[in-house]
XYZ file of C-alpha atoms in Angstrom:
523
model
C -25.652 17.418 -6.721
C -23.633 17.352 -3.588
C -20.096 16.447 -2.876
C -18.274 15.621 0.626
C -14.941 16.142 0.755
C -11.872 15.092 3.327
C -12.653 18.041 5.929
C -14.083 18.222 9.260
C -17.464 19.844 7.762
C -20.786 18.279 8.528
C -22.614 19.417 5.224
C -22.125 18.570 1.390
C -21.132 21.213 -1.064
C -23.267 21.728 -3.739
C -21.737 21.509 -7.432
C -22.852 21.282 -11.407
C -22.519 18.408 -13.707
C -21.419 18.916 -17.137
C -22.750 15.710 -19.213
C -20.807 16.352 -22.506
C -17.707 16.697 -20.462
C -17.928 13.730 -18.316
C -19.955 11.846 -20.580
C -22.539 9.945 -18.086
C -25.159 11.013 -15.545
C -23.815 11.406 -12.021
C -24.569 8.578 -9.401
C -24.454 8.793 -5.779
C -21.072 6.831 -5.141
C -18.856 8.415 -7.858
C -15.953 9.748 -6.473
C -14.891 12.978 -8.696
C -12.315 16.005 -8.641
C -13.769 19.141 -7.628
C -12.770 22.788 -7.210
C -12.513 23.552 -3.736
C -11.546 26.907 -2.363
C -8.248 27.910 -4.204
C -7.142 24.321 -4.903
C -8.918 20.676 -6.139
C -10.270 18.022 -4.096
C -11.095 14.377 -4.732
C -14.934 14.223 -2.934
C -17.523 11.621 -3.023
C -21.065 12.493 -4.206
C -23.675 11.948 -1.449
C -26.760 13.391 -3.442
C -28.278 13.926 -6.952
C -30.994 16.975 -7.485
C -31.511 19.047 -10.213
C -32.051 22.377 -7.788
C -29.953 23.943 -5.258
C -30.607 26.540 -2.314
C -27.741 28.534 -3.817
C -27.893 30.568 -7.015
C -26.458 28.672 -10.137
C -24.137 31.111 -11.147
C -22.239 30.691 -7.934
C -22.090 26.981 -8.080
C -18.638 25.542 -9.837
C -18.568 22.223 -12.103
C -17.120 18.985 -11.190
C -13.726 18.546 -12.898
C -13.528 14.946 -13.264
C -14.563 11.625 -12.828
C -12.647 9.095 -11.464
C -12.264 5.380 -13.992
C -14.167 3.732 -10.607
C -17.828 1.809 -10.306
C -19.747 4.072 -7.857
C -19.475 2.497 -3.878
C -22.354 0.536 -3.238
C -25.188 1.049 -1.382
C -24.419 -1.087 1.736
C -21.168 0.490 1.799
C -22.604 4.164 1.933
C -24.579 3.121 4.747
C -21.506 1.875 6.478
C -19.883 5.054 5.826
C -22.897 7.070 7.283
C -23.299 5.004 10.380
C -19.607 5.344 11.062
C -19.910 9.073 10.507
C -22.909 9.423 12.993
C -21.936 6.858 15.854
C -18.160 7.915 16.039
C -19.068 11.695 15.432
C -17.203 12.157 12.486
C -18.157 14.391 9.098
C -18.989 11.880 6.243
C -16.243 13.140 4.035
C -13.431 12.517 7.011
C -14.971 8.700 7.180
C -15.086 7.934 3.461
C -12.623 9.734 1.648
C -9.252 8.383 3.741
C -10.670 4.823 2.956
C -9.406 5.525 -0.677
C -5.915 4.302 -1.460
C -3.689 7.468 -2.412
C -3.667 6.070 -5.906
C -6.868 7.021 -6.372
C -6.916 10.377 -5.186
C -4.178 11.560 -7.774
C -6.854 12.709 -10.277
C -4.186 13.878 -12.461
C -2.358 10.199 -12.736
C -6.458 8.775 -13.388
C -5.740 8.460 -16.918
C -2.631 6.240 -16.552
C -4.603 4.110 -14.080
C -5.458 1.453 -16.682
C -1.761 0.579 -17.905
C -1.102 0.106 -14.126
C -3.977 -2.018 -13.657
C -2.827 -4.205 -16.604
C 0.986 -4.336 -15.762
C -0.192 -5.318 -11.840
C -2.436 -8.188 -13.894
C 0.637 -9.287 -15.558
C 2.806 -9.532 -12.389
C 0.206 -11.810 -10.601
C 0.035 -14.299 -13.269
C 3.801 -14.451 -13.115
C 3.938 -14.835 -9.114
C 0.856 -17.324 -9.192
C 2.961 -19.613 -7.722
C 3.636 -17.998 -4.435
C 4.173 -20.239 -1.043
C 1.661 -22.086 0.886
C 1.231 -24.098 3.978
C -1.110 -25.767 6.526
C -3.312 -26.834 4.254
C -5.539 -29.038 6.819
C -8.531 -30.906 4.626
C -11.823 -32.159 5.811
C -10.518 -35.586 6.488
C -7.732 -34.529 8.302
C -9.761 -32.542 11.212
C -10.126 -34.131 14.589
C -13.764 -35.093 15.771
C -14.188 -31.496 18.157
C -13.502 -29.648 14.851
C -15.759 -31.612 12.545
C -18.612 -31.183 15.234
C -17.746 -27.132 15.298
C -17.639 -26.965 11.299
C -21.101 -28.752 11.186
C -22.544 -26.174 13.660
C -20.961 -23.374 11.247
C -22.542 -25.080 8.142
C -26.313 -26.020 10.106
C -28.034 -22.795 8.709
C -25.424 -22.265 5.874
C -28.079 -23.199 3.468
C -30.188 -19.916 4.691
C -29.405 -17.239 2.387
C -29.749 -13.518 3.847
C -29.451 -14.468 7.365
C -27.569 -12.478 10.111
C -25.420 -14.550 12.469
C -22.837 -13.441 15.105
C -20.679 -16.608 15.878
C -17.808 -17.053 18.442
C -15.366 -19.743 17.629
C -13.767 -20.009 21.308
C -10.851 -22.431 21.446
C -7.678 -23.006 23.274
C -4.305 -22.073 21.521
C -3.511 -24.797 18.861
C -7.155 -25.995 18.620
C -7.208 -25.310 15.309
C -9.609 -22.594 14.806
C -8.174 -21.220 11.614
C -8.488 -24.758 9.739
C -11.947 -24.892 11.156
C -12.987 -21.317 9.808
C -11.128 -21.723 6.234
C -12.881 -25.211 5.598
C -15.980 -23.166 6.286
C -15.168 -20.469 3.902
C -14.768 -23.100 1.364
C -18.670 -23.497 1.028
C -19.193 -19.719 0.902
C -16.861 -19.356 -1.790
C -18.587 -21.677 -3.837
C -20.533 -19.164 -5.888
C -17.891 -17.716 -8.748
C -19.462 -13.841 -7.476
C -19.126 -14.497 -4.068
C -16.442 -12.383 -1.594
C -15.380 -13.419 1.834
C -13.566 -10.732 4.501
C -10.888 -11.832 6.986
C -9.890 -9.581 8.943
C -6.401 -9.818 11.420
C -5.145 -7.349 14.109
C -1.435 -7.079 13.114
C 0.394 -6.550 9.392
C 2.911 -9.077 11.030
C 0.192 -12.006 10.924
C -1.178 -11.436 7.438
C 1.838 -13.339 5.973
C 1.476 -16.705 7.638
C -2.474 -16.651 7.070
C -2.138 -15.505 3.385
C 0.167 -18.597 2.574
C -2.835 -20.721 4.338
C -5.417 -19.092 2.593
C -3.541 -19.873 -0.808
C -3.071 -23.405 -0.012
C -6.925 -23.952 0.830
C -8.006 -21.585 -2.239
C -5.234 -21.742 -5.002
C -7.679 -20.736 -8.030
C -9.220 -17.647 -6.088
C -7.981 -14.448 -6.247
C -6.927 -12.616 -3.321
C -6.738 -9.181 -2.124
C -4.228 -8.298 0.676
C -4.800 -4.823 2.182
C -2.694 -3.356 5.252
C -0.625 -0.189 5.536
C 2.656 -2.467 5.035
C 2.049 -2.440 1.211
C 3.069 -0.137 -1.025
C 0.437 2.628 -2.382
C 0.445 1.105 -5.987
C -0.275 -2.657 -4.649
C -3.032 -1.360 -1.915
C -4.744 0.653 -5.072
C -4.754 -2.611 -7.287
C -5.860 -4.881 -4.416
C -8.564 -2.158 -3.235
C -9.924 -1.823 -6.776
C -9.805 -5.658 -7.204
C -12.155 -5.854 -3.998
C -14.252 -3.223 -5.386
C -14.894 -4.838 -8.642
C -15.138 -8.235 -7.234
C -12.226 -9.620 -8.836
C -10.902 -10.695 -5.775
C -12.803 -12.937 -3.845
C -10.979 -13.259 -0.810
C -10.097 -9.974 1.157
C -7.643 -10.185 3.794
C -6.169 -7.219 6.032
C -6.135 -5.401 8.789
C -8.479 -2.769 9.974
C -8.149 -0.911 7.428
C -10.070 -3.537 5.260
C -13.286 -3.556 7.424
C -14.249 -0.233 5.250
C -13.300 -1.714 2.055
C -16.133 -1.672 -0.712
C -17.034 -5.572 -1.442
C -20.336 -5.675 -3.397
C -20.737 -9.517 -3.124
C -19.550 -9.872 0.777
C -21.128 -13.331 2.002
C -18.867 -13.885 5.130
C -16.677 -11.877 7.578
C -14.391 -13.524 9.743
C -12.379 -11.600 12.277
C -9.409 -13.480 13.959
C -8.394 -12.594 16.946
C -11.421 -10.781 17.394
C -10.056 -9.230 21.550
C -7.352 -7.665 20.189
C -7.137 -4.180 20.643
C -5.387 -3.478 17.391
C -8.703 -3.152 15.992
C -9.215 0.194 17.402
C -8.070 3.333 15.163
C -6.544 5.796 17.435
C -5.797 8.644 14.386
C -8.062 10.125 12.561
C -11.444 8.787 12.547
C -11.531 6.566 15.781
C -13.347 3.404 15.299
C -13.407 -0.008 16.297
C -12.818 -2.150 12.918
C -14.469 -5.055 14.927
C -17.821 -3.452 15.511
C -17.952 -2.128 12.573
C -17.754 -5.485 11.106
C -20.352 -6.699 13.328
C -22.685 -3.970 12.233
C -21.860 -4.670 8.321
C -22.814 -8.227 8.961
C -25.954 -7.087 10.393
C -26.937 -4.781 7.988
C -26.288 -6.858 4.885
C -27.611 -10.201 6.678
C -24.637 -12.188 6.183
C -22.720 -14.711 9.022
C -19.755 -13.411 10.936
C -17.156 -15.153 13.107
C -15.385 -13.848 15.696
C -12.344 -16.083 16.461
C -10.534 -16.048 19.726
C -8.621 -18.340 22.373
C -9.455 -15.212 24.878
C -12.702 -13.349 23.914
C -13.271 -9.872 24.861
C -15.773 -9.544 27.587
C -18.424 -7.701 25.750
C -18.261 -10.601 23.058
C -18.025 -13.305 26.160
C -21.224 -11.758 27.484
C -22.979 -11.323 24.313
C -22.291 -15.511 23.893
C -23.332 -16.230 27.261
C -26.530 -14.097 27.112
C -27.596 -15.922 23.749
C -27.138 -13.096 21.663
C -24.141 -14.851 19.614
C -23.873 -18.529 18.956
C -20.778 -20.074 20.866
C -18.886 -22.661 19.420
C -16.000 -24.106 21.745
C -12.796 -26.073 20.685
C -11.360 -27.490 24.106
C -8.623 -29.713 22.820
C -5.769 -29.121 20.975
C -5.596 -30.053 16.734
C -2.451 -32.517 17.079
C -3.012 -33.977 20.006
C -0.442 -31.927 22.071
C -0.874 -31.102 25.803
C -0.868 -27.708 27.278
C 2.312 -26.215 28.696
C 3.183 -26.386 32.465
C 3.677 -23.117 34.032
C 6.444 -22.331 36.042
C 6.570 -19.188 38.152
C 9.919 -18.155 39.259
C 10.501 -16.039 42.274
C 13.588 -13.763 41.232
C 14.251 -13.067 44.578
C 14.872 -16.557 46.174
C 18.422 -17.498 46.393
C 18.114 -21.221 44.926
C 16.879 -19.459 41.465
C 19.795 -17.324 41.344
C 23.559 -17.688 40.187
C 26.135 -18.128 42.756
C 29.652 -16.186 42.313
C 31.429 -19.455 41.773
C 28.902 -20.924 39.391
C 30.454 -22.235 36.104
C 29.028 -19.976 33.156
C 27.691 -17.505 35.480
C 27.358 -13.934 33.579
C 29.559 -11.110 34.214
C 26.643 -8.693 34.816
C 23.452 -9.644 37.060
C 20.663 -9.732 34.391
C 16.685 -11.242 34.238
C 18.139 -14.566 33.396
C 17.949 -16.773 36.322
C 19.846 -19.813 37.000
C 16.450 -22.030 37.239
C 15.791 -20.126 33.465
C 19.179 -20.638 32.279
C 19.053 -24.321 32.870
C 15.670 -24.805 31.197
C 16.790 -22.840 28.152
C 20.132 -25.129 27.940
C 17.627 -28.395 28.123
C 15.472 -27.013 25.154
C 18.677 -26.300 22.949
C 19.907 -29.764 23.964
C 16.645 -31.042 22.609
C 16.977 -29.128 19.394
C 14.030 -27.157 20.221
C 13.852 -23.140 19.759
C 13.018 -20.890 23.042
C 11.007 -17.924 22.965
C 12.317 -15.216 25.688
C 9.254 -12.300 25.672
C 10.393 -8.939 27.622
C 7.406 -5.895 26.716
C 10.394 -3.161 26.733
C 12.610 -2.302 23.245
C 16.150 -0.628 23.231
C 18.963 -1.186 25.571
C 17.847 0.080 28.959
C 14.517 1.986 30.073
C 16.380 5.013 31.918
C 20.063 6.137 32.093
C 20.876 7.444 35.628
C 23.595 9.321 37.667
C 24.756 7.445 40.826
C 25.463 10.327 42.492
C 22.749 13.215 42.305
C 20.239 10.458 41.288
C 19.463 12.639 37.999
C 17.322 10.382 35.525
C 17.040 10.790 31.759
C 13.468 12.521 31.177
C 12.160 13.710 28.128
C 12.224 17.214 27.654
C 9.010 17.489 25.713
C 6.539 15.253 27.413
C 6.576 13.527 30.974
C 8.045 10.113 30.426
C 11.511 8.951 30.487
C 14.044 8.394 27.320
C 15.108 5.192 26.656
C 18.816 4.248 25.954
C 19.382 2.455 22.587
C 22.441 0.721 21.504
C 24.394 1.519 18.039
C 22.487 0.219 15.088
C 18.868 0.473 16.212
C 18.216 3.727 15.500
C 21.501 5.023 14.089
C 25.155 4.792 14.255
C 25.733 5.772 17.752
C 23.829 5.062 21.101
C 21.062 7.375 21.660
C 18.249 8.260 23.875
C 14.958 7.856 22.575
C 11.484 8.893 23.831
C 8.861 6.247 22.615
C 6.160 8.608 23.635
C 6.494 11.615 21.801
C 9.380 10.545 19.245
C 12.413 12.456 20.524
C 16.084 11.243 19.615
C 19.085 12.609 21.270
C 22.680 11.580 22.015
C 23.859 10.300 25.285
C 25.435 12.942 27.429
C 29.040 12.063 28.450
C 28.104 13.308 31.867
C 25.394 14.195 34.061
C 23.865 17.573 32.945
C 22.878 18.179 36.959
C 26.027 17.573 38.713
C 28.664 16.953 36.076
C 29.382 13.298 37.286
C 30.838 11.021 34.540
C 29.609 7.788 36.075
C 25.976 7.450 34.453
C 24.912 3.728 34.463
C 21.803 2.145 32.448
C 18.957 0.873 34.755
C 16.493 -1.604 34.158
C 16.832 -4.158 30.860
C 15.706 -3.695 27.187
C 15.398 -6.642 24.036
C 19.197 -5.045 23.230
C 20.483 -5.663 26.897
C 18.704 -9.141 27.248
C 20.237 -10.253 23.929
C 23.986 -9.176 24.776
C 23.207 -11.287 28.067
C 21.756 -14.523 25.945
C 24.458 -14.442 23.493
C 27.149 -14.263 26.427
C 25.497 -17.582 28.324
C 25.072 -19.327 25.024
C 27.600 -18.101 22.336
C 26.924 -21.346 19.969
C 23.305 -20.219 19.780
C 21.833 -18.457 16.800
C 19.949 -15.524 18.457
C 17.421 -13.209 17.139
C 15.860 -10.148 18.105
C 12.316 -9.021 16.836
C 11.125 -5.581 17.746
C 10.162 -2.530 15.996
C 13.625 -1.502 15.850
C 14.774 -4.668 14.221
C 11.630 -4.628 11.865
C 12.708 -1.039 10.176
C 12.680 -2.137 6.965
C 10.915 -3.181 4.247
C 9.206 -6.705 4.921
C 11.159 -6.739 7.820
C 9.225 -8.303 10.517
C 7.948 -10.828 7.694
C 11.716 -12.088 7.226
C 12.492 -12.365 10.806
C 9.234 -14.549 11.468
C 10.528 -16.623 8.512
C 13.456 -17.158 10.259
C 11.722 -18.608 12.862
C 9.575 -20.895 10.898
C 12.424 -21.918 9.038
C 14.508 -23.080 12.429
C 17.405 -20.955 11.452
C 17.207 -19.578 14.785
C 17.598 -21.097 18.588
C 16.421 -18.419 20.684
C 14.198 -15.286 19.839
C 14.327 -12.477 22.246
C 11.144 -9.851 21.488
C 8.414 -7.951 22.897
C 4.637 -8.346 22.132
C 5.535 -8.829 18.413
C 6.418 -12.365 19.086
C 3.444 -13.072 21.569
C 0.561 -12.738 18.727
C -1.091 -15.478 16.894
C 1.898 -16.913 15.045
C 1.935 -20.660 14.417
C 5.266 -21.414 15.431
C 6.290 -25.041 14.934
C 9.314 -26.134 17.155
C 9.258 -24.297 20.088
C 10.344 -26.171 23.227
C 10.589 -22.774 25.913
C 8.687 -19.779 26.233
C 10.150 -17.254 29.094
C 8.028 -14.209 30.153
C 10.578 -11.825 32.026
C 9.276 -9.304 34.499
C 5.830 -10.980 34.149
C 4.160 -8.447 36.098
C 5.056 -5.327 34.441
């Protein structure tokens, strides 16, 4: 039999199988532990044979067999395609999919106890938070038409369908596809896969899915959960216990034996593309998987990617549009503020004018004050974390260039990355203390140039001292459940003004936003 391991090697390796020791015959798709060079590796059986090109005396025996079902043939076909299409060894493609908990062969005997304790915990936590249930009766006319289109071919089993559900923000796409999934989940054994681009979007969708399907078991898979939780969820998906698999791009290669429907939410998002290790597009693999298994796949987006839009226009994909907002809300009015025009700027004598010049103009400040007076929340987006993008010397024009790469180091205030203010490179990760004088000319007058979320947070707190301000960026969400806790504060209404990076611009369903400001929009 042949085994592949997580190494950049094209070929598999021949091993011998001891039936008396391992208690059963080998099967393609078994996870095993094998001796490899001077160590031991976890590998996957890809071929079973009764002969080898090598001398039997030179072959080693398989050490252990993992307490796992075999990988189903459909998943093995997907792995093989991924390996060939993205030009990576099969072992490098298949093995990283397996959670770390199942790669520790010494602990395989303890796993049944871990699964048992996880089962008890899940029963205790059965009353988890839910939100956003919209029944069939509550759908508007356009949503009902879209749902009927989705269900039109639903009676035909084993048929590939690629559907683009395109609707403007707030048109209720999620309510449509969750009501559609209800028909797919009528069978007890059926499983569905829900893909989202960002970890931060999973808690909100998880609560909505629980509201729709309180009696269905759900497995959540992303890199933000602990290895034990991920290992248990992956096992429940693989054994068919979990009927709903919700996750980020990581979940696209999960073993799901009874897969019936795939939904890719925010399909245009570049986060679906894996950049480390085996590079792949989870959305494209999901489409290939649906085609291979002859099941429907729904791609939902307000702004579809060009390739998906073209496929829908040419008739390769079905196209369903939602053009009106679900709750009858109107589209926002968009105002472009030219920061160079004097009427948009604070004058020296203005009451409440900030001490230092910032990106918040007089026009925007008035709009924020009006929104706060109406008890509405404000979102302020600036695509730069830290305090200031560059530190500069006013005498010789020295700039805080990174010594390890070609970019500039960003100034971070104390608290974000350490107890003291530091310069951090967002490209290579270098962190160093801020110099007390210019390294080139010795001038002690160093100035920060530009604005980041921290500087903007200070400016907002100065202008509106009574407002509750929250900063949402990678630095403020470093703790466990950090981002989830921050977004929960916004949903609970305990925040008045949110300052953040692109994290706040994703598909979150905010309820009480009165104003959105995009600062320095052309960057």
